mmCIF file of C-alpha atoms in Angstrom:
data_model
loop_
_atom_site.group_PDB
_atom_site.id
_atom_site.type_symbol
_atom_site.label_atom_id
_atom_site.label_comp_id
_atom_site.label_asym_id
_atom_site.label_seq_id
_atom_site.Cartn_x
_atom_site.Cartn_y
_atom_site.Cartn_z
ATOM 1 C CA MET A 1 20.124 37.252 40.893
ATOM 2 C CA THR A 2 20.614 34.435 43.455
ATOM 3 C CA SER A 3 21.920 36.727 46.059
ATOM 4 C CA VAL A 4 18.826 38.973 45.709
ATOM 5 C CA ALA A 5 16.516 35.997 46.104
ATOM 6 C CA VAL A 6 18.431 34.756 49.154
ATOM 7 C CA ALA A 7 18.478 38.215 50.671
ATOM 8 C CA ASP A 8 14.658 38.436 50.397
ATOM 9 C CA LYS A 9 14.184 35.197 52.248
ATOM 10 C CA GLY A 10 13.195 35.821 55.852
ATOM 11 C CA ASP A 11 12.451 39.488 55.167
ATOM 12 C CA PHE A 12 9.003 40.103 56.566
ATOM 13 C CA LYS A 13 8.961 43.886 56.309
ATOM 14 C CA ASP A 14 5.496 45.433 56.821
ATOM 15 C CA LYS A 15 3.939 42.008 57.284
ATOM 16 C CA GLN A 16 2.193 40.297 60.162
ATOM 17 C CA PHE A 17 0.991 36.932 59.270
ATOM 18 C CA ALA A 18 -2.456 35.228 59.425
ATOM 19 C CA GLU A 19 -2.825 32.040 61.488
ATOM 20 C CA THR A 20 -2.756 29.960 58.249
ATOM 21 C CA GLU A 21 0.569 31.505 57.050
ATOM 22 C CA VAL A 22 2.800 31.651 59.962
ATOM 23 C CA ALA A 23 4.083 28.066 60.004
ATOM 24 C CA ASP A 24 5.499 28.265 56.500
ATOM 25 C CA LYS A 25 7.138 31.533 57.331
ATOM 26 C CA VAL A 26 8.773 30.075 60.440
ATOM 27 C CA VAL A 27 10.497 27.444 58.183
ATOM 28 C CA GLU A 28 11.616 30.251 55.968
ATOM 29 C CA GLN A 29 12.937 32.188 58.858
ATOM 30 C CA TYR A 30 14.999 29.365 60.390
ATOM 31 C CA ASP A 31 15.543 26.532 57.969
ATOM 32 C CA GLU A 32 17.102 28.264 54.974
ATOM 33 C CA GLU A 33 20.792 27.581 54.897
ATOM 34 C CA HIS A 34 21.804 31.205 55.208
ATOM 35 C CA ALA A 35 19.382 31.633 58.164
ATOM 36 C CA ARG A 36 20.951 28.631 59.976
ATOM 37 C CA VAL A 37 24.391 30.241 59.507
ATOM 38 C CA PHE A 38 23.154 33.560 60.821
ATOM 39 C CA TYR A 39 21.488 32.195 63.906
ATOM 40 C CA LYS A 40 24.413 29.909 64.640
ATOM 41 C CA TYR A 41 26.703 32.952 64.898
ATOM 42 C CA VAL A 42 24.432 35.706 66.073
ATOM 43 C CA MET A 43 22.215 34.037 68.640
ATOM 44 C CA GLY A 44 23.866 30.677 69.275
ATOM 45 C CA GLY A 45 27.428 32.023 69.568
ATOM 46 C CA GLY A 46 28.482 28.802 67.924
ATOM 47 C CA GLY A 47 26.267 26.699 70.199
ATOM 48 C CA PHE A 48 22.849 25.086 69.773
ATOM 49 C CA ASP A 49 20.767 27.484 71.883
ATOM 50 C CA ILE A 50 18.871 29.886 69.598
ATOM 51 C CA HIS A 51 17.180 32.046 72.245
ATOM 52 C CA TYR A 52 17.644 35.153 74.436
ATOM 53 C CA GLY A 53 20.012 35.214 77.323
ATOM 54 C CA CYS A 54 20.612 36.373 80.900
ATOM 55 C CA PHE A 55 23.774 38.183 81.658
ATOM 56 C CA ARG A 56 25.872 37.432 84.706
ATOM 57 C CA SER A 57 28.903 39.653 83.836
ATOM 58 C CA PRO A 58 29.763 42.480 81.439
ATOM 59 C CA THR A 59 32.002 40.187 79.371
ATOM 60 C CA ASP A 60 29.257 37.535 78.688
ATOM 61 C CA THR A 61 28.653 36.764 75.065
ATOM 62 C CA VAL A 62 25.481 35.488 73.451
ATOM 63 C CA PHE A 63 26.720 31.968 74.123
ATOM 64 C CA GLU A 64 27.216 32.430 77.871
ATOM 65 C CA ALA A 65 23.978 34.391 78.259
ATOM 66 C CA SER A 66 21.933 31.701 76.440
ATOM 67 C CA LYS A 67 23.465 29.040 78.761
ATOM 68 C CA ALA A 68 22.529 31.121 81.726
ATOM 69 C CA THR A 69 18.937 31.087 80.489
ATOM 70 C CA ASN A 70 19.066 27.307 80.215
ATOM 71 C CA GLU A 71 20.234 26.988 83.755
ATOM 72 C CA ARG A 72 17.360 29.071 84.987
ATOM 73 C CA LEU A 73 14.865 27.313 82.852
ATOM 74 C CA LEU A 74 15.919 23.811 84.064
ATOM 75 C CA THR A 75 15.935 24.966 87.685
ATOM 76 C CA PHE A 76 12.439 26.424 87.415
ATOM 77 C CA MET A 77 11.228 23.278 85.619
ATOM 78 C CA ASP A 78 12.550 21.152 88.508
ATOM 79 C CA TRP A 79 11.053 23.564 91.150
ATOM 80 C CA THR A 80 7.654 23.509 89.527
ATOM 81 C CA PHE A 81 7.534 19.720 89.335
ATOM 82 C CA PRO A 82 10.540 17.526 90.228
ATOM 83 C CA VAL A 83 12.448 16.193 87.246
ATOM 84 C CA THR A 84 13.734 12.642 87.638
ATOM 85 C CA LYS A 85 15.208 9.987 85.356
ATOM 86 C CA ASP A 86 11.572 8.754 84.925
ATOM 87 C CA SER A 87 10.291 12.089 83.679
ATOM 88 C CA TYR A 88 9.280 12.530 80.066
ATOM 89 C CA VAL A 89 9.727 16.099 78.697
ATOM 90 C CA LEU A 90 8.176 17.675 75.616
ATOM 91 C CA ASP A 91 10.478 20.338 74.119
ATOM 92 C CA LEU A 92 8.080 22.402 72.007
ATOM 93 C CA GLY A 93 9.884 24.107 69.080
ATOM 94 C CA SER A 94 13.082 22.320 69.928
ATOM 95 C CA GLY A 95 15.168 24.001 67.230
ATOM 96 C CA HIS A 96 18.790 22.659 67.233
ATOM 97 C CA GLY A 97 18.062 20.780 70.499
ATOM 98 C CA GLY A 98 20.237 22.753 72.940
ATOM 99 C CA ILE A 99 17.658 22.575 75.739
ATOM 100 C CA SER A 100 16.802 18.953 75.035
ATOM 101 C CA HIS A 101 20.479 17.890 75.268
ATOM 102 C CA GLU A 102 20.980 19.710 78.594
ATOM 103 C CA ILE A 103 17.756 18.213 80.101
ATOM 104 C CA ALA A 104 18.878 14.740 79.119
ATOM 105 C CA GLN A 105 22.423 15.245 80.448
ATOM 106 C CA ARG A 106 21.351 16.830 83.682
ATOM 107 C CA PHE A 107 18.378 14.614 84.673
ATOM 108 C CA GLY A 108 18.888 11.475 82.663
ATOM 109 C CA CYS A 109 15.314 11.459 81.396
ATOM 110 C CA LYS A 110 13.766 11.116 77.975
ATOM 111 C CA VAL A 111 13.037 14.220 75.890
ATOM 112 C CA LEU A 112 10.880 14.469 72.798
ATOM 113 C CA GLY A 113 11.408 17.522 70.569
ATOM 114 C CA VAL A 114 8.657 18.872 68.363
ATOM 115 C CA ASN A 115 10.003 21.048 65.604
ATOM 116 C CA ILE A 116 8.999 22.181 62.097
ATOM 117 C CA SER A 117 12.516 22.430 60.568
ATOM 118 C CA PRO A 118 13.897 19.212 59.066
ATOM 119 C CA GLU A 119 17.491 20.375 58.959
ATOM 120 C CA GLN A 120 17.420 21.581 62.564
ATOM 121 C CA ASN A 121 15.983 18.254 63.580
ATOM 122 C CA ARG A 122 18.884 16.411 61.834
ATOM 123 C CA MET A 123 21.447 18.659 63.649
ATOM 124 C CA ASN A 124 19.600 18.042 66.930
ATOM 125 C CA LEU A 125 19.822 14.238 66.706
ATOM 126 C CA GLU A 126 23.380 14.284 65.428
ATOM 127 C CA GLU A 127 24.563 16.410 68.352
ATOM 128 C CA ALA A 128 22.640 14.299 70.832
ATOM 129 C CA LYS A 129 24.583 11.285 69.669
ATOM 130 C CA LYS A 130 27.888 13.117 69.992
ATOM 131 C CA LEU A 131 26.961 14.074 73.567
ATOM 132 C CA GLY A 132 26.044 10.537 74.478
ATOM 133 C CA VAL A 133 22.369 11.174 74.978
ATOM 134 C CA GLY A 134 21.119 9.907 71.587
ATOM 135 C CA ASP A 135 19.113 7.242 73.373
ATOM 136 C CA LEU A 136 17.212 9.800 75.400
ATOM 137 C CA VAL A 137 16.624 12.655 72.857
ATOM 138 C CA LYS A 138 14.133 12.074 70.000
ATOM 139 C CA VAL A 139 12.520 14.598 67.707
ATOM 140 C CA LYS A 140 9.268 14.640 65.669
ATOM 141 C CA LEU A 141 8.826 16.744 62.520
ATOM 142 C CA LEU A 142 5.557 18.498 63.285
ATOM 143 C CA ASN A 143 3.705 21.854 62.848
ATOM 144 C CA PHE A 144 2.192 22.318 66.268
ATOM 145 C CA ASN A 145 -0.252 24.824 64.829
ATOM 146 C CA ASP A 146 -2.107 21.806 63.356
ATOM 147 C CA GLY A 147 -2.442 20.421 66.859
ATOM 148 C CA LEU A 148 -0.553 17.637 68.713
ATOM 149 C CA PRO A 149 -1.289 13.952 68.161
ATOM 150 C CA GLN A 150 -4.373 12.734 69.967
ATOM 151 C CA ASP A 151 -2.553 9.791 71.440
ATOM 152 C CA TRP A 152 -0.221 12.125 73.295
ATOM 153 C CA SER A 153 -2.874 12.921 75.922
ATOM 154 C CA ASN A 154 -1.689 12.540 79.510
ATOM 155 C CA THR A 155 1.796 11.671 78.329
ATOM 156 C CA PHE A 156 4.409 14.200 79.459
ATOM 157 C CA THR A 157 5.498 15.199 82.972
ATOM 158 C CA HIS A 158 6.911 18.494 81.696
ATOM 159 C CA VAL A 159 6.610 20.842 78.758
ATOM 160 C CA ILE A 160 9.392 23.350 78.011
ATOM 161 C CA SER A 161 9.590 26.007 75.236
ATOM 162 C CA CYS A 162 11.939 28.807 74.410
ATOM 163 C CA GLU A 163 10.806 31.762 72.295
ATOM 164 C CA VAL A 164 8.387 29.599 70.334
ATOM 165 C CA LEU A 165 4.882 30.697 71.183
ATOM 166 C CA CYS A 166 5.429 34.029 69.403
ATOM 167 C CA HIS A 167 5.191 31.884 66.259
ATOM 168 C CA ALA A 168 1.984 30.190 67.344
ATOM 169 C CA ALA A 169 -1.010 30.786 65.054
ATOM 170 C CA SER A 170 -3.353 30.754 68.125
ATOM 171 C CA LYS A 171 -1.838 31.092 71.576
ATOM 172 C CA PRO A 172 -5.036 30.022 73.425
ATOM 173 C CA ALA A 173 -5.263 26.904 71.170
ATOM 174 C CA ILE A 174 -1.683 25.713 71.743
ATOM 175 C CA LEU A 175 -1.934 26.375 75.485
ATOM 176 C CA LYS A 176 -4.957 24.083 75.693
ATOM 177 C CA GLU A 177 -3.185 21.439 73.602
ATOM 178 C CA LEU A 178 -0.117 21.490 75.895
ATOM 179 C CA LYS A 179 -2.384 21.083 78.914
ATOM 180 C CA ARG A 180 -3.973 18.092 77.298
ATOM 181 C CA VAL A 181 -0.702 16.233 76.837
ATOM 182 C CA LEU A 182 0.542 16.931 80.386
ATOM 183 C CA LYS A 183 0.157 14.329 83.157
ATOM 184 C CA PRO A 184 -1.601 15.323 86.389
ATOM 185 C CA GLY A 185 0.713 17.741 88.378
ATOM 186 C CA GLY A 186 2.822 18.281 85.286
ATOM 187 C CA ALA A 187 4.751 21.496 84.718
ATOM 188 C CA PHE A 188 4.829 24.004 81.806
ATOM 189 C CA ILE A 189 7.797 26.238 81.591
ATOM 190 C CA PHE A 190 8.434 28.696 78.778
ATOM 191 C CA THR A 191 10.024 31.927 77.652
ATOM 192 C CA ASP A 192 8.860 34.258 74.968
ATOM 193 C CA ILE A 193 9.607 37.572 73.401
ATOM 194 C CA MET A 194 6.662 39.913 73.883
ATOM 195 C CA GLY A 195 5.585 43.464 73.659
ATOM 196 C CA ALA A 196 5.739 45.338 77.002
ATOM 197 C CA GLU A 197 2.499 46.237 78.693
ATOM 198 C CA GLY A 198 0.981 49.188 76.836
ATOM 199 C CA ALA A 199 3.451 49.006 73.893
ATOM 200 C CA ASP A 200 1.980 50.057 70.514
ATOM 201 C CA GLU A 201 2.215 47.202 67.961
ATOM 202 C CA LYS A 202 3.615 49.725 65.479
ATOM 203 C CA VAL A 203 6.587 50.410 67.754
ATOM 204 C CA LEU A 204 7.346 46.620 67.672
ATOM 205 C CA LYS A 205 7.704 46.825 63.917
ATOM 206 C CA ASP A 206 11.495 46.266 63.845
ATOM 207 C CA PHE A 207 10.940 42.857 65.478
ATOM 208 C CA THR A 208 7.981 41.765 63.339
ATOM 209 C CA ASP A 209 9.815 42.851 60.200
ATOM 210 C CA ARG A 210 12.473 40.185 60.814
ATOM 211 C CA ASN A 211 10.421 37.442 62.494
ATOM 212 C CA ALA A 212 7.495 35.228 61.429
ATOM 213 C CA THR A 213 4.837 36.234 63.940
ATOM 214 C CA THR A 214 1.131 36.910 64.364
ATOM 215 C CA LYS A 215 0.409 39.518 67.023
ATOM 216 C CA MET A 216 2.972 39.739 69.818
ATOM 217 C CA ALA A 217 1.594 38.803 73.213
ATOM 218 C CA ARG A 218 1.895 40.814 76.439
ATOM 219 C CA PRO A 219 2.938 39.177 79.845
ATOM 220 C CA THR A 220 -0.516 39.832 81.455
ATOM 221 C CA GLU A 221 -2.151 38.261 78.373
ATOM 222 C CA TYR A 222 -0.148 35.053 78.817
ATOM 223 C CA LEU A 223 -1.004 34.865 82.494
ATOM 224 C CA SER A 224 -4.696 35.344 81.737
ATOM 225 C CA GLU A 225 -4.674 32.798 78.933
ATOM 226 C CA LEU A 226 -2.918 30.247 81.164
ATOM 227 C CA ARG A 227 -5.641 30.599 83.769
ATOM 228 C CA THR A 228 -8.395 30.420 81.134
ATOM 229 C CA ALA A 229 -6.841 27.235 79.795
ATOM 230 C CA GLY A 230 -6.978 25.681 83.316
ATOM 231 C CA TYR A 231 -3.342 25.908 84.463
ATOM 232 C CA LEU A 232 -2.646 26.467 88.158
ATOM 233 C CA GLN A 233 -0.321 28.971 89.791
ATOM 234 C CA PRO A 234 0.795 30.746 86.571
ATOM 235 C CA SER A 235 3.747 33.068 87.267
ATOM 236 C CA PHE A 236 6.164 35.269 85.346
ATOM 237 C CA LEU A 237 9.696 36.213 86.249
ATOM 238 C CA ASP A 238 10.511 39.358 84.338
ATOM 239 C CA PHE A 239 13.947 39.377 82.719
ATOM 240 C CA SER A 240 13.157 42.208 80.294
ATOM 241 C CA ALA A 241 16.083 44.169 81.546
ATOM 242 C CA HIS A 242 18.438 41.733 79.874
ATOM 243 C CA LEU A 243 17.054 42.332 76.372
ATOM 244 C CA VAL A 244 18.921 45.561 75.489
ATOM 245 C CA TYR A 245 22.231 43.811 76.438
ATOM 246 C CA TYR A 246 21.321 40.801 74.292
ATOM 247 C CA PHE A 247 20.261 42.910 71.328
ATOM 248 C CA GLN A 248 23.544 44.783 71.484
ATOM 249 C CA ALA A 249 25.446 41.455 71.809
ATOM 250 C CA MET A 250 23.731 40.287 68.620
ATOM 251 C CA VAL A 251 24.906 43.559 66.910
ATOM 252 C CA ASP A 252 28.406 42.825 68.129
ATOM 253 C CA GLN A 253 28.249 39.277 66.689
ATOM 254 C CA ILE A 254 27.403 40.513 63.283
ATOM 255 C CA SER A 255 30.272 42.943 63.309
ATOM 256 C CA LYS A 256 32.699 40.327 64.520
ATOM 257 C CA HIS A 257 31.651 37.469 62.277
ATOM 258 C CA ARG A 258 30.411 39.259 59.150
ATOM 259 C CA ASP A 259 33.177 37.833 56.865
ATOM 260 C CA ALA A 260 32.638 34.259 58.175
ATOM 261 C CA MET A 261 28.892 34.517 57.733
ATOM 262 C CA MET A 262 29.228 35.787 54.185
ATOM 263 C CA SER A 263 31.698 33.017 53.294
ATOM 264 C CA GLU A 264 29.064 30.535 54.525
ATOM 265 C CA GLY A 265 26.240 31.971 52.402
ATOM 266 C CA CYS A 266 24.802 35.041 54.110
ATOM 267 C CA SER A 267 24.441 37.922 51.596
ATOM 268 C CA GLU A 268 25.630 41.474 52.426
ATOM 269 C CA GLU A 269 22.089 42.696 51.994
ATOM 270 C CA TYR A 270 20.690 40.149 54.442
ATOM 271 C CA LEU A 271 23.276 41.059 57.118
ATOM 272 C CA ALA A 272 22.684 44.749 56.421
ATOM 273 C CA LYS A 273 18.990 44.434 57.036
ATOM 274 C CA TRP A 274 19.557 42.544 60.296
ATOM 275 C CA MET A 275 22.164 45.064 61.443
ATOM 276 C CA SER A 276 19.770 47.923 60.794
ATOM 277 C CA SER A 277 16.877 46.116 62.561
ATOM 278 C CA LEU A 278 18.929 45.097 65.592
ATOM 279 C CA THR A 279 20.552 48.570 65.963
ATOM 280 C CA SER A 280 17.098 50.085 65.908
ATOM 281 C CA ARG A 281 15.983 47.538 68.394
ATOM 282 C CA VAL A 282 18.814 48.438 70.805
ATOM 283 C CA ASP A 283 17.847 52.119 70.636
ATOM 284 C CA ILE A 284 14.158 51.566 70.963
ATOM 285 C CA GLN A 285 14.556 49.234 74.038
ATOM 286 C CA LYS A 286 16.946 51.736 75.695
ATOM 287 C CA GLU A 287 14.583 54.596 75.201
ATOM 288 C CA HIS A 288 11.144 53.155 75.407
ATOM 289 C CA LYS A 289 11.478 49.552 76.859
ATOM 290 C CA VAL A 290 8.800 48.262 74.421
ATOM 291 C CA PHE A 291 9.824 44.599 74.481
ATOM 292 C CA ALA A 292 9.254 42.171 77.341
ATOM 293 C CA TRP A 293 10.907 38.771 78.057
ATOM 294 C CA GLY A 294 11.096 36.341 80.875
ATOM 295 C CA ILE A 295 10.207 32.901 82.186
ATOM 296 C CA PHE A 296 6.609 31.657 82.759
ATOM 297 C CA THR A 297 5.845 28.703 84.987
ATOM 298 C CA ALA A 298 2.514 26.925 85.508
ATOM 299 C CA ARG A 299 1.258 23.529 86.418
ATOM 300 C CA VAL A 300 -1.849 21.373 85.958
ATOM 301 C CA GLU A 301 -3.900 19.935 88.737
ATOM 302 C CA GLY A 302 -2.405 16.855 90.463
ATOM 303 C CA HIS A 303 0.214 15.809 93.001
ATOM 304 C CA VAL A 304 3.200 18.026 93.543
ATOM 305 C CA TYR A 305 5.860 15.280 93.412
#
């Protein structure tokens, strides 16, 4: 009976959530023990970066690909508005803290993570201490769909976020909130998994069946919403071509680490559902290219340095 209950957790088949539901489902997707095990192996590759990756060679694993994404994100963040030791970065949906740790290590600045998962937050801070950046990396338990604290206005030089806004109850609302907390000239850098332009929402079903989302955005929608919210120079660098390789790498991770994941609490049914979904995702992306992904940059009005 227990294995059936665990298997059902994080299974969102035939569901797309209302704005009031999505936050609780995000916790279910990521903070259950078996889910943390799954993402550690299948997206993190044993690391702390639970997001999509850019491939530099045919032998890259999910770990190397995710690290390549981090390198591009940090570079674009610095290009959009220089990052110095005096910068203060908000990591929205900080997860296990992989990006936060790299920002602190690379630039020597303070980073505040905002994340809805208590266990992920504990792991984040524990790893930050191990890496010697525990004094720079902090995290706040917060559901950003409820808004950000009012006293954060004009606080951060940069906001960064990786595959988080797909879980936002209202994308226009969170974009406005993030602009509010940025200092003049501040930069907003993010990635997200989206539907390709013109993709039918029904074709994206294999993703929404496994992820706590409302409606998936499209790249042009984000660019339009950024302008409407008052951001300057919004841009999108399209890395959608990397998705099919990453989806396949996730399938390979399940095959390679199935026994280890089951020994750590993932049920056979849970893994089978993921394997089916990801295999379908590979085929759909190869044939129809219905998913989009890449890096967005924008800034708020103010000086450029």
